[in-house]
Amino acid sequence: MKVDGVVRPPGDKTVTHLALMTAALTRSRVTLLGPLTSPDVQVTARVLRQVGTEVSPVRHGRPLTVRGRRWTAPTRSLDCGGSGTTVRLALGALAGRRIEVRLTGNERLGSRSLRDLTIPLRGMGASIVGERGEGLPLRIRGGRLRSFSFYTPTARAQIKAALLLAGVSGGVAVTVTDPARSRDHLERLLGHLGFTVHVGEKTVALSGAPERWPKIGARDLEIPGDATLAAYWVAAATLAERGGLCIEHVGVNPTRSASFTVLTRMGARFERRSRRTVGGERIADLFITPAPLSAVDVSANETRSMIDELPVLAVVASRAHGESRFRAVGDLRVTGGRRLELTAENLRAVGCRSEVQDGDLVVQGTDRPPRGRVETAGDHRLALAFTVLGTLRGSSVELSETASIRRSYPDFFADLERIDVS
């Protein structure tokens, strides 16, 4: 395949969710430019409408406007569908609202424990009662919160974000310390909006002085392109035979750039152009050209921050010279579901050598064209990664489904056809 042209990935999923929820707490009119419009984002928008926030229709290619108002008790349960991001951020935001709400979700989401969040929120003063233990469905009644300091046993950006949103919602100081640096999108957003946020290497502290909090007013927030979705284009351009590809408006937040660092170590050729800061987030245009690749050894600390990117990194590793090892992926099974095992199984299904060995994902590079059927299990990350692998000359990769791709990235196949000039 020869690549040529320009692509722009959809808006960052995490930043879109956080901007929606934060705007709803500010009682201001905020317009999100370039948001992700996935089903999970639609769930968050619906939940916010049910508690009294005005949110415009979530439509592909259109801005998303949020007008925060006083939150009111909904007339029915808030159904979070399958969106774990929605339920965690909503729990944090509801902790400081003096209303009682019942939260539900689908069967998959209901099987997950929320104990890592419900315990600290109770410590802040919220009342949370689960109908079946610490998972959904559950009821939360927010109220007068107290300032709170919490040390998270594992670096979980969503837990940190939920606790910070509780601080914003309840008007109290919150300090969260992670054992390692985690994604810092909310800290950047709050700082950009004028909140007093102190950020250290592992600790973030929100000042509890609501009388000094900013009068935000009407404003626009530009959402950066999703770094995880950009990684698929980086992979496609790197594996191409010739040409070059420009990936526009990509979020290059240092806490989200580990996959780019690993790809560079493998030999990928990156050029960052037009670097700027938008809404507190670092943005750049990436120019990628094909390159020969070498195997890589990825540390446990790196893999923890790249659970979403592991399938595409493994696919790239399958075309590198030598044996690559992604360490301690076994620790991520709960977060990644069957994604890790399916990555190895699907690589074997298309003729590559790969296995999960002593908790590590091991991938042996090959130059044989990949051929076989891939089971995605409805995971768009797997579907996208193996679609990229299927762009190689002589390949024949069949996906079990493509609907997951169209839900998360509606224009992906149109973009792929446009930049593939082979």
GROMACS .gro file of C-alpha atoms in nm:
model
  422
    1MET     CA    1   0.000   0.000   0.000
    2LYS     CA    2   0.110   0.354  -0.074
    3VAL     CA    3  -0.029   0.621   0.159
    4ASP     CA    4  -0.084   0.982   0.069
    5GLY     CA    5  -0.294   1.267   0.202
    6VAL     CA    6  -0.434   1.396   0.528
    7VAL     CA    7  -0.661   1.241   0.792
    8ARG     CA    8  -0.808   1.383   1.110
    9PRO     CA    9  -0.914   1.138   1.382
   10PRO     CA   10  -1.238   1.194   1.576
   11GLY     CA   11  -1.234   1.395   1.898
   12ASP     CA   12  -1.076   1.242   2.206
   13LYS     CA   13  -1.322   1.018   2.389
   14THR     CA   14  -1.200   1.097   2.740
   15VAL     CA   15  -1.178   1.473   2.685
   16THR     CA   16  -1.527   1.478   2.531
   17HIS     CA   17  -1.679   1.301   2.833
   18LEU     CA   18  -1.492   1.522   3.081
   19ALA     CA   19  -1.582   1.844   2.899
   20LEU     CA   20  -1.949   1.745   2.893
   21MET     CA   21  -1.959   1.665   3.263
   22THR     CA   22  -1.757   1.970   3.371
   23ALA     CA   23  -1.966   2.208   3.160
   24ALA     CA   24  -2.282   2.064   3.315
   25LEU     CA   25  -2.151   2.153   3.663
   26THR     CA   26  -2.060   2.513   3.579
   27ARG     CA   27  -2.405   2.652   3.496
   28SER     CA   28  -2.247   2.808   3.186
   29ARG     CA   29  -2.298   2.773   2.812
   30VAL     CA   30  -2.009   2.574   2.666
   31THR     CA   31  -1.981   2.460   2.304
   32LEU     CA   32  -1.758   2.161   2.230
   33LEU     CA   33  -1.595   2.180   1.887
   34GLY     CA   34  -1.495   1.851   1.725
   35PRO     CA   35  -1.632   1.620   1.997
   36LEU     CA   36  -1.650   1.243   1.966
   37THR     CA   37  -2.009   1.144   1.888
   38SER     CA   38  -1.991   0.776   1.984
   39PRO     CA   39  -2.272   0.582   2.157
   40ASP     CA   40  -2.098   0.625   2.496
   41VAL     CA   41  -2.093   1.003   2.452
   42GLN     CA   42  -2.463   0.990   2.363
   43VAL     CA   43  -2.522   0.803   2.690
   44THR     CA   44  -2.345   1.075   2.890
   45ALA     CA   45  -2.546   1.345   2.712
   46ARG     CA   46  -2.871   1.162   2.786
   47VAL     CA   47  -2.784   1.119   3.154
   48LEU     CA   48  -2.706   1.491   3.186
   49ARG     CA   49  -3.037   1.584   3.021
   50GLN     CA   50  -3.221   1.369   3.276
   51VAL     CA   51  -3.079   1.575   3.565
   52GLY     CA   52  -3.177   1.907   3.408
   53THR     CA   53  -2.880   2.003   3.188
   54GLU     CA   54  -2.946   2.132   2.838
   55VAL     CA   55  -2.740   1.933   2.587
   56SER     CA   56  -2.783   1.970   2.213
   57PRO     CA   57  -2.833   1.658   1.996
   58VAL     CA   58  -2.516   1.451   1.953
   59ARG     CA   59  -2.464   1.449   1.576
   60HIS     CA   60  -2.165   1.342   1.373
   61GLY     CA   61  -1.967   1.639   1.245
   62ARG     CA   62  -2.159   1.893   1.455
   63PRO     CA   63  -2.059   2.096   1.765
   64LEU     CA   64  -2.211   1.995   2.097
   65THR     CA   65  -2.353   2.268   2.322
   66VAL     CA   66  -2.402   2.227   2.698
   67ARG     CA   67  -2.588   2.472   2.920
   68GLY     CA   68  -2.541   2.388   3.286
   69ARG     CA   69  -2.834   2.440   3.522
   70ARG     CA   70  -2.929   2.340   3.874
   71TRP     CA   71  -2.944   1.961   3.882
   72THR     CA   72  -3.282   1.808   3.966
   73ALA     CA   73  -3.384   1.454   4.060
   74PRO     CA   74  -3.474   1.254   3.749
   75THR     CA   75  -3.812   1.088   3.712
   76ARG     CA   76  -3.652   0.752   3.629
   77SER     CA   77  -3.325   0.566   3.669
   78LEU     CA   78  -3.018   0.693   3.485
   79ASP     CA   79  -2.935   0.416   3.239
   80CYS     CA   80  -2.559   0.422   3.167
   81GLY     CA   81  -2.584   0.145   2.909
   82GLY     CA   82  -2.239  -0.009   2.869
   83SER     CA   83  -2.041   0.310   2.935
   84GLY     CA   84  -1.812   0.268   3.234
   85THR     CA   85  -1.684   0.622   3.179
   86THR     CA   86  -2.036   0.763   3.213
   87VAL     CA   87  -2.117   0.584   3.537
   88ARG     CA   88  -1.788   0.674   3.710
   89LEU     CA   89  -1.793   1.041   3.613
   90ALA     CA   90  -2.164   1.066   3.695
   91LEU     CA   91  -2.107   0.919   4.042
   92GLY     CA   92  -1.844   1.182   4.111
   93ALA     CA   93  -2.056   1.469   3.984
   94LEU     CA   94  -2.368   1.347   4.170
   95ALA     CA   95  -2.182   1.320   4.501
   96GLY     CA   96  -2.214   1.693   4.558
   97ARG     CA   97  -2.572   1.730   4.431
   98ARG     CA   98  -2.847   1.708   4.695
   99ILE     CA   99  -3.067   1.473   4.497
  100GLU     CA  100  -3.121   1.098   4.505
  101VAL     CA  101  -3.054   0.907   4.185
  102ARG     CA  102  -3.064   0.540   4.083
  103LEU     CA  103  -2.799   0.436   3.831
  104THR     CA  104  -2.831   0.128   3.611
  105GLY     CA  105  -2.645  -0.023   3.317
  106ASN     CA  106  -2.636  -0.323   3.090
  107GLU     CA  107  -2.543  -0.669   3.212
  108ARG     CA  108  -2.175  -0.632   3.130
  109LEU     CA  109  -2.147  -0.302   3.314
  110GLY     CA  110  -2.354  -0.437   3.604
  111SER     CA  111  -2.103  -0.717   3.656
  112ARG     CA  112  -1.823  -0.471   3.738
  113SER     CA  113  -1.748  -0.365   4.094
  114LEU     CA  114  -1.740   0.010   4.159
  115ARG     CA  115  -1.590  -0.035   4.503
  116ASP     CA  116  -1.273   0.156   4.410
  117LEU     CA  117  -1.491   0.467   4.367
  118THR     CA  118  -1.785   0.418   4.602
  119ILE     CA  119  -1.557   0.385   4.907
  120PRO     CA  120  -1.381   0.723   4.865
  121LEU     CA  121  -1.707   0.897   4.769
  122ARG     CA  122  -1.865   0.770   5.090
  123GLY     CA  123  -1.558   0.903   5.269
  124MET     CA  124  -1.637   1.246   5.125
  125GLY     CA  125  -1.995   1.226   5.259
  126ALA     CA  126  -2.208   1.084   4.978
  127SER     CA  127  -2.463   0.810   5.055
  128ILE     CA  128  -2.428   0.518   4.811
  129VAL     CA  129  -2.620   0.191   4.841
  130GLY     CA  130  -2.584  -0.094   4.593
  131GLU     CA  131  -2.871  -0.330   4.527
  132ARG     CA  132  -2.630  -0.615   4.455
  133GLY     CA  133  -2.309  -0.531   4.638
  134GLU     CA  134  -2.082  -0.258   4.500
  135GLY     CA  135  -2.196  -0.271   4.137
  136LEU     CA  136  -2.495  -0.143   3.942
  137PRO     CA  137  -2.776  -0.088   4.002
  138LEU     CA  138  -2.711   0.146   4.294
  139ARG     CA  139  -2.853   0.459   4.452
  140ILE     CA  140  -2.655   0.769   4.534
  141ARG     CA  141  -2.769   1.064   4.742
  142GLY     CA  142  -2.531   1.356   4.733
  143GLY     CA  143  -2.503   1.620   4.997
  144ARG     CA  144  -2.268   1.837   5.197
  145LEU     CA  145  -1.924   1.696   5.123
  146ARG     CA  146  -1.607   1.735   5.325
  147SER     CA  147  -1.258   1.803   5.196
  148PHE     CA  148  -1.081   1.480   5.118
  149SER     CA  149  -0.738   1.333   5.049
  150PHE     CA  150  -0.712   0.993   4.885
  151TYR     CA  151  -0.428   0.764   4.778
  152THR     CA  152  -0.534   0.535   4.495
  153PRO     CA  153  -0.385   0.183   4.516
  154THR     CA  154  -0.347   0.175   4.135
  155ALA     CA  155  -0.311   0.459   3.885
  156ARG     CA  156  -0.668   0.498   3.759
  157ALA     CA  157  -0.736   0.826   3.582
  158GLN     CA  158  -1.116   0.778   3.588
  159ILE     CA  159  -1.117   0.740   3.967
  160LYS     CA  160  -0.905   1.052   4.004
  161ALA     CA  161  -1.131   1.243   3.764
  162ALA     CA  162  -1.448   1.132   3.944
  163LEU     CA  163  -1.313   1.252   4.279
  164LEU     CA  164  -1.210   1.587   4.130
  165LEU     CA  165  -1.559   1.626   3.982
  166ALA     CA  166  -1.701   1.554   4.326
  167GLY     CA  167  -1.487   1.840   4.456
  168VAL     CA  168  -1.620   2.074   4.186
  169SER     CA  169  -1.977   1.957   4.247
  170GLY     CA  170  -1.959   1.986   4.625
  171GLY     CA  171  -1.733   2.291   4.646
  172VAL     CA  172  -1.465   2.121   4.857
  173ALA     CA  173  -1.092   2.064   4.836
  174VAL     CA  174  -0.977   1.731   4.697
  175THR     CA  175  -0.628   1.583   4.684
  176VAL     CA  176  -0.562   1.260   4.493
  177THR     CA  177  -0.229   1.078   4.487
  178ASP     CA  178  -0.162   0.796   4.240
  179PRO     CA  179   0.123   0.544   4.271
  180ALA     CA  180   0.227   0.647   3.918
  181ARG     CA  181   0.144   0.931   3.686
  182SER     CA  182  -0.195   0.885   3.519
  183ARG     CA  183  -0.384   1.068   3.245
  184ASP     CA  184  -0.429   1.433   3.340
  185HIS     CA  185  -0.700   1.558   3.103
  186LEU     CA  186  -0.934   1.688   3.375
  187GLU     CA  187  -0.656   1.873   3.558
  188ARG     CA  188  -0.567   2.049   3.233
  189LEU     CA  189  -0.930   2.131   3.155
  190LEU     CA  190  -1.002   2.268   3.503
  191GLY     CA  191  -0.685   2.478   3.494
  192HIS     CA  192  -0.780   2.612   3.151
  193LEU     CA  193  -1.124   2.711   3.281
  194GLY     CA  194  -0.966   2.900   3.573
  195PHE     CA  195  -1.001   2.660   3.867
  196THR     CA  196  -0.715   2.647   4.115
  197VAL     CA  197  -0.547   2.312   4.054
  198HIS     CA  198  -0.201   2.218   4.179
  199VAL     CA  199  -0.039   1.934   3.987
  200GLY     CA  200   0.263   1.733   4.097
  201GLU     CA  201   0.423   1.423   3.946
  202LYS     CA  202   0.177   1.188   4.119
  203THR     CA  203  -0.055   1.425   4.311
  204VAL     CA  204  -0.327   1.665   4.203
  205ALA     CA  205  -0.504   1.904   4.440
  206LEU     CA  206  -0.821   2.105   4.371
  207SER     CA  207  -0.862   2.412   4.590
  208GLY     CA  208  -1.184   2.411   4.791
  209ALA     CA  209  -1.270   2.778   4.767
  210PRO     CA  210  -1.584   2.799   4.551
  211GLU     CA  211  -1.626   3.171   4.616
  212ARG     CA  212  -1.301   3.216   4.421
  213TRP     CA  213  -1.392   2.973   4.144
  214PRO     CA  214  -1.417   3.122   3.796
  215LYS     CA  215  -1.720   3.277   3.632
  216ILE     CA  216  -1.680   3.077   3.313
  217GLY     CA  217  -1.949   3.232   3.096
  218ALA     CA  218  -2.016   3.129   2.738
  219ARG     CA  219  -1.713   2.982   2.563
  220ASP     CA  220  -1.596   2.731   2.306
  221LEU     CA  221  -1.380   2.429   2.386
  222GLU     CA  222  -1.191   2.261   2.102
  223ILE     CA  223  -1.153   1.886   2.153
  224PRO     CA  224  -0.819   1.735   2.041
  225GLY     CA  225  -0.811   1.441   1.802
  226ASP     CA  226  -0.804   1.108   1.985
  227ALA     CA  227  -0.446   0.984   2.029
  228THR     CA  228  -0.554   0.619   2.044
  229LEU     CA  229  -0.741   0.646   1.712
  230ALA     CA  230  -0.445   0.834   1.564
  231ALA     CA  231  -0.223   0.537   1.651
  232TYR     CA  232  -0.400   0.326   1.387
  233TRP     CA  233  -0.305   0.577   1.118
  234VAL     CA  234   0.052   0.590   1.249
  235ALA     CA  235   0.062   0.210   1.218
  236ALA     CA  236  -0.089   0.210   0.867
  237ALA     CA  237   0.158   0.470   0.739
  238THR     CA  238   0.454   0.300   0.907
  239LEU     CA  239   0.364  -0.038   0.753
  240ALA     CA  240   0.301   0.109   0.407
  241GLU     CA  241   0.543   0.049   0.122
  242ARG     CA  242   0.587   0.414   0.026
  243GLY     CA  243   0.437   0.761   0.056
  244GLY     CA  244   0.359   0.969   0.362
  245LEU     CA  245   0.059   1.059   0.575
  246CYS     CA  246  -0.031   1.372   0.772
  247ILE     CA  247  -0.251   1.312   1.078
  248GLU     CA  248  -0.404   1.644   1.181
  249HIS     CA  249  -0.495   1.790   1.520
  250VAL     CA  250  -0.377   1.497   1.734
  251GLY     CA  251  -0.371   1.526   2.111
  252VAL     CA  252  -0.010   1.469   2.219
  253ASN     CA  253  -0.067   1.499   2.594
  254PRO     CA  254   0.244   1.344   2.758
  255THR     CA  255   0.023   1.111   2.967
  256ARG     CA  256  -0.126   0.970   2.643
  257SER     CA  257   0.189   0.950   2.429
  258ALA     CA  258   0.342   0.623   2.550
  259SER     CA  259   0.228   0.437   2.237
  260PHE     CA  260   0.399   0.696   2.016
  261THR     CA  261   0.717   0.654   2.221
  262VAL     CA  262   0.708   0.275   2.177
  263LEU     CA  263   0.643   0.306   1.802
  264THR     CA  264   0.941   0.542   1.774
  265ARG     CA  265   1.162   0.287   1.951
  266MET     CA  266   1.048   0.030   1.696
  267GLY     CA  267   1.164   0.259   1.417
  268ALA     CA  268   0.852   0.457   1.322
  269ARG     CA  269   0.936   0.795   1.169
  270PHE     CA  270   0.748   1.078   1.342
  271GLU     CA  271   0.757   1.443   1.259
  272ARG     CA  272   0.550   1.673   1.481
  273ARG     CA  273   0.434   1.990   1.308
  274SER     CA  274   0.232   2.296   1.414
  275ARG     CA  275   0.262   2.228   1.786
  276ARG     CA  276   0.017   2.430   1.993
  277THR     CA  277  -0.196   2.424   2.308
  278VAL     CA  278  -0.577   2.420   2.281
  279GLY     CA  279  -0.806   2.409   2.585
  280GLY     CA  280  -0.510   2.315   2.804
  281GLU     CA  281  -0.420   2.018   2.580
  282ARG     CA  282  -0.109   1.984   2.365
  283ILE     CA  283  -0.192   1.939   1.996
  284ALA     CA  284   0.022   1.863   1.691
  285ASP     CA  285   0.000   1.746   1.332
  286LEU     CA  286   0.192   1.421   1.283
  287PHE     CA  287   0.369   1.338   0.957
  288ILE     CA  288   0.451   0.966   0.920
  289THR     CA  289   0.651   0.785   0.652
  290PRO     CA  290   0.709   0.410   0.606
  291ALA     CA  291   0.999   0.261   0.800
  292PRO     CA  292   1.168  -0.074   0.870
  293LEU     CA  293   1.088  -0.194   1.222
  294SER     CA  294   1.273  -0.374   1.499
  295ALA     CA  295   1.136  -0.567   1.797
  296VAL     CA  296   1.080  -0.386   2.123
  297ASP     CA  297   1.067  -0.470   2.493
  298VAL     CA  298   0.787  -0.271   2.661
  299SER     CA  299   0.803  -0.232   3.039
  300ALA     CA  300   0.517  -0.300   3.280
  301ASN     CA  301   0.483   0.073   3.354
  302GLU     CA  302   0.440   0.144   2.984
  303THR     CA  303   0.185  -0.131   2.924
  304ARG     CA  304  -0.034  -0.002   3.209
  305SER     CA  305  -0.079   0.325   3.024
  306MET     CA  306  -0.143   0.161   2.685
  307ILE     CA  307  -0.419  -0.093   2.740
  308ASP     CA  308  -0.622   0.064   2.457
  309GLU     CA  309  -0.327   0.071   2.216
  310LEU     CA  310  -0.190  -0.279   2.286
  311PRO     CA  311  -0.370  -0.451   1.993
  312VAL     CA  312  -0.232  -0.210   1.733
  313LEU     CA  313   0.115  -0.214   1.889
  314ALA     CA  314   0.109  -0.596   1.878
  315VAL     CA  315   0.002  -0.584   1.512
  316VAL     CA  316   0.294  -0.355   1.430
  317ALA     CA  317   0.528  -0.581   1.631
  318SER     CA  318   0.416  -0.876   1.417
  319ARG     CA  319   0.585  -0.702   1.119
  320ALA     CA  320   0.904  -0.604   1.309
  321HIS     CA  321   1.233  -0.792   1.295
  322GLY     CA  322   1.274  -1.010   1.606
  323GLU     CA  323   1.064  -1.093   1.910
  324SER     CA  324   0.874  -0.820   2.096
  325ARG     CA  325   0.757  -0.851   2.455
  326PHE     CA  326   0.487  -0.645   2.628
  327ARG     CA  327   0.540  -0.705   2.998
  328ALA     CA  328   0.282  -0.762   3.272
  329VAL     CA  329  -0.019  -0.754   3.040
  330GLY     CA  330  -0.172  -1.026   3.256
  331ASP     CA  331  -0.230  -0.760   3.523
  332LEU     CA  332  -0.463  -0.580   3.282
  333ARG     CA  333  -0.711  -0.859   3.216
  334VAL     CA  334  -0.988  -0.698   3.424
  335THR     CA  335  -0.956  -0.366   3.243
  336GLY     CA  336  -0.908  -0.513   2.898
  337GLY     CA  337  -1.148  -0.805   2.925
  338ARG     CA  338  -1.051  -1.069   2.667
  339ARG     CA  339  -0.873  -0.811   2.452
  340LEU     CA  340  -0.529  -0.940   2.547
  341GLU     CA  341  -0.597  -1.307   2.480
  342LEU     CA  342  -0.784  -1.225   2.159
  343THR     CA  343  -0.492  -1.017   2.037
  344ALA     CA  344  -0.262  -1.319   2.063
  345GLU     CA  345  -0.524  -1.561   1.929
  346ASN     CA  346  -0.601  -1.342   1.629
  347LEU     CA  347  -0.234  -1.295   1.545
  348ARG     CA  348  -0.199  -1.673   1.539
  349ALA     CA  349  -0.515  -1.699   1.328
  350VAL     CA  350  -0.355  -1.485   1.054
  351GLY     CA  351  -0.027  -1.677   1.061
  352CYS     CA  352   0.184  -1.493   1.318
  353ARG     CA  353   0.348  -1.636   1.630
  354SER     CA  354   0.213  -1.484   1.951
  355GLU     CA  355   0.122  -1.595   2.302
  356VAL     CA  356   0.062  -1.472   2.654
  357GLN     CA  357   0.364  -1.610   2.840
  358ASP     CA  358   0.413  -1.569   3.217
  359GLY     CA  359   0.191  -1.262   3.211
  360ASP     CA  360   0.370  -1.108   2.910
  361LEU     CA  361   0.241  -1.073   2.555
  362VAL     CA  362   0.506  -1.209   2.319
  363VAL     CA  363   0.495  -1.138   1.944
  364GLN     CA  364   0.738  -1.278   1.686
  365GLY     CA  365   0.780  -1.068   1.374
  366THR     CA  366   0.731  -1.212   1.026
  367ASP     CA  367   0.720  -1.092   0.668
  368ARG     CA  368   0.462  -1.348   0.554
  369PRO     CA  369   0.134  -1.189   0.437
  370PRO     CA  370  -0.132  -1.219   0.710
  371ARG     CA  371  -0.423  -1.443   0.612
  372GLY     CA  372  -0.716  -1.563   0.823
  373ARG     CA  373  -1.031  -1.474   1.014
  374VAL     CA  374  -1.023  -1.241   1.314
  375GLU     CA  375  -1.268  -1.249   1.607
  376THR     CA  376  -1.319  -0.895   1.738
  377ALA     CA  377  -1.579  -0.976   2.008
  378GLY     CA  378  -1.729  -0.634   1.931
  379ASP     CA  379  -1.409  -0.454   2.042
  380HIS     CA  380  -1.337  -0.171   1.798
  381ARG     CA  381  -0.971  -0.165   1.907
  382LEU     CA  382  -0.921  -0.519   1.781
  383ALA     CA  383  -1.121  -0.452   1.467
  384LEU     CA  384  -0.922  -0.139   1.382
  385ALA     CA  385  -0.585  -0.299   1.457
  386PHE     CA  386  -0.648  -0.599   1.231
  387THR     CA  387  -0.799  -0.382   0.959
  388VAL     CA  388  -0.463  -0.202   0.952
  389LEU     CA  389  -0.285  -0.537   0.927
  390GLY     CA  390  -0.510  -0.624   0.636
  391THR     CA  391  -0.375  -0.330   0.433
  392LEU     CA  392  -0.046  -0.516   0.371
  393ARG     CA  393   0.020  -0.639   0.018
  394GLY     CA  394  -0.090  -1.000  -0.025
  395SER     CA  395  -0.296  -1.003   0.293
  396SER     CA  396  -0.642  -1.152   0.337
  397VAL     CA  397  -0.780  -1.061   0.681
  398GLU     CA  398  -1.150  -1.120   0.747
  399LEU     CA  399  -1.314  -0.948   1.046
  400SER     CA  400  -1.601  -1.108   1.237
  401GLU     CA  401  -1.773  -0.767   1.234
  402THR     CA  402  -1.710  -0.402   1.146
  403ALA     CA  403  -2.005  -0.239   1.324
  404SER     CA  404  -1.785  -0.160   1.626
  405ILE     CA  405  -1.555   0.047   1.401
  406ARG     CA  406  -1.843   0.239   1.249
  407ARG     CA  407  -1.977   0.321   1.596
  408SER     CA  408  -1.645   0.453   1.729
  409TYR     CA  409  -1.507   0.606   1.408
  410PRO     CA  410  -1.787   0.652   1.150
  411ASP     CA  411  -1.556   0.783   0.874
  412PHE     CA  412  -1.274   0.530   0.918
  413PHE     CA  413  -1.329   0.326   0.603
  414ALA     CA  414  -1.389   0.637   0.393
  415ASP     CA  415  -1.064   0.785   0.526
  416LEU     CA  416  -0.880   0.458   0.461
  417GLU     CA  417  -1.002   0.445   0.101
  418ARG     CA  418  -0.904   0.808   0.049
  419ILE     CA  419  -0.542   0.777   0.170
  420ASP     CA  420  -0.474   0.430   0.020
  421VAL     CA  421  -0.349   0.504  -0.331
  422SER     CA  422  -0.205   0.160  -0.407
   0.00000   0.00000   0.00000
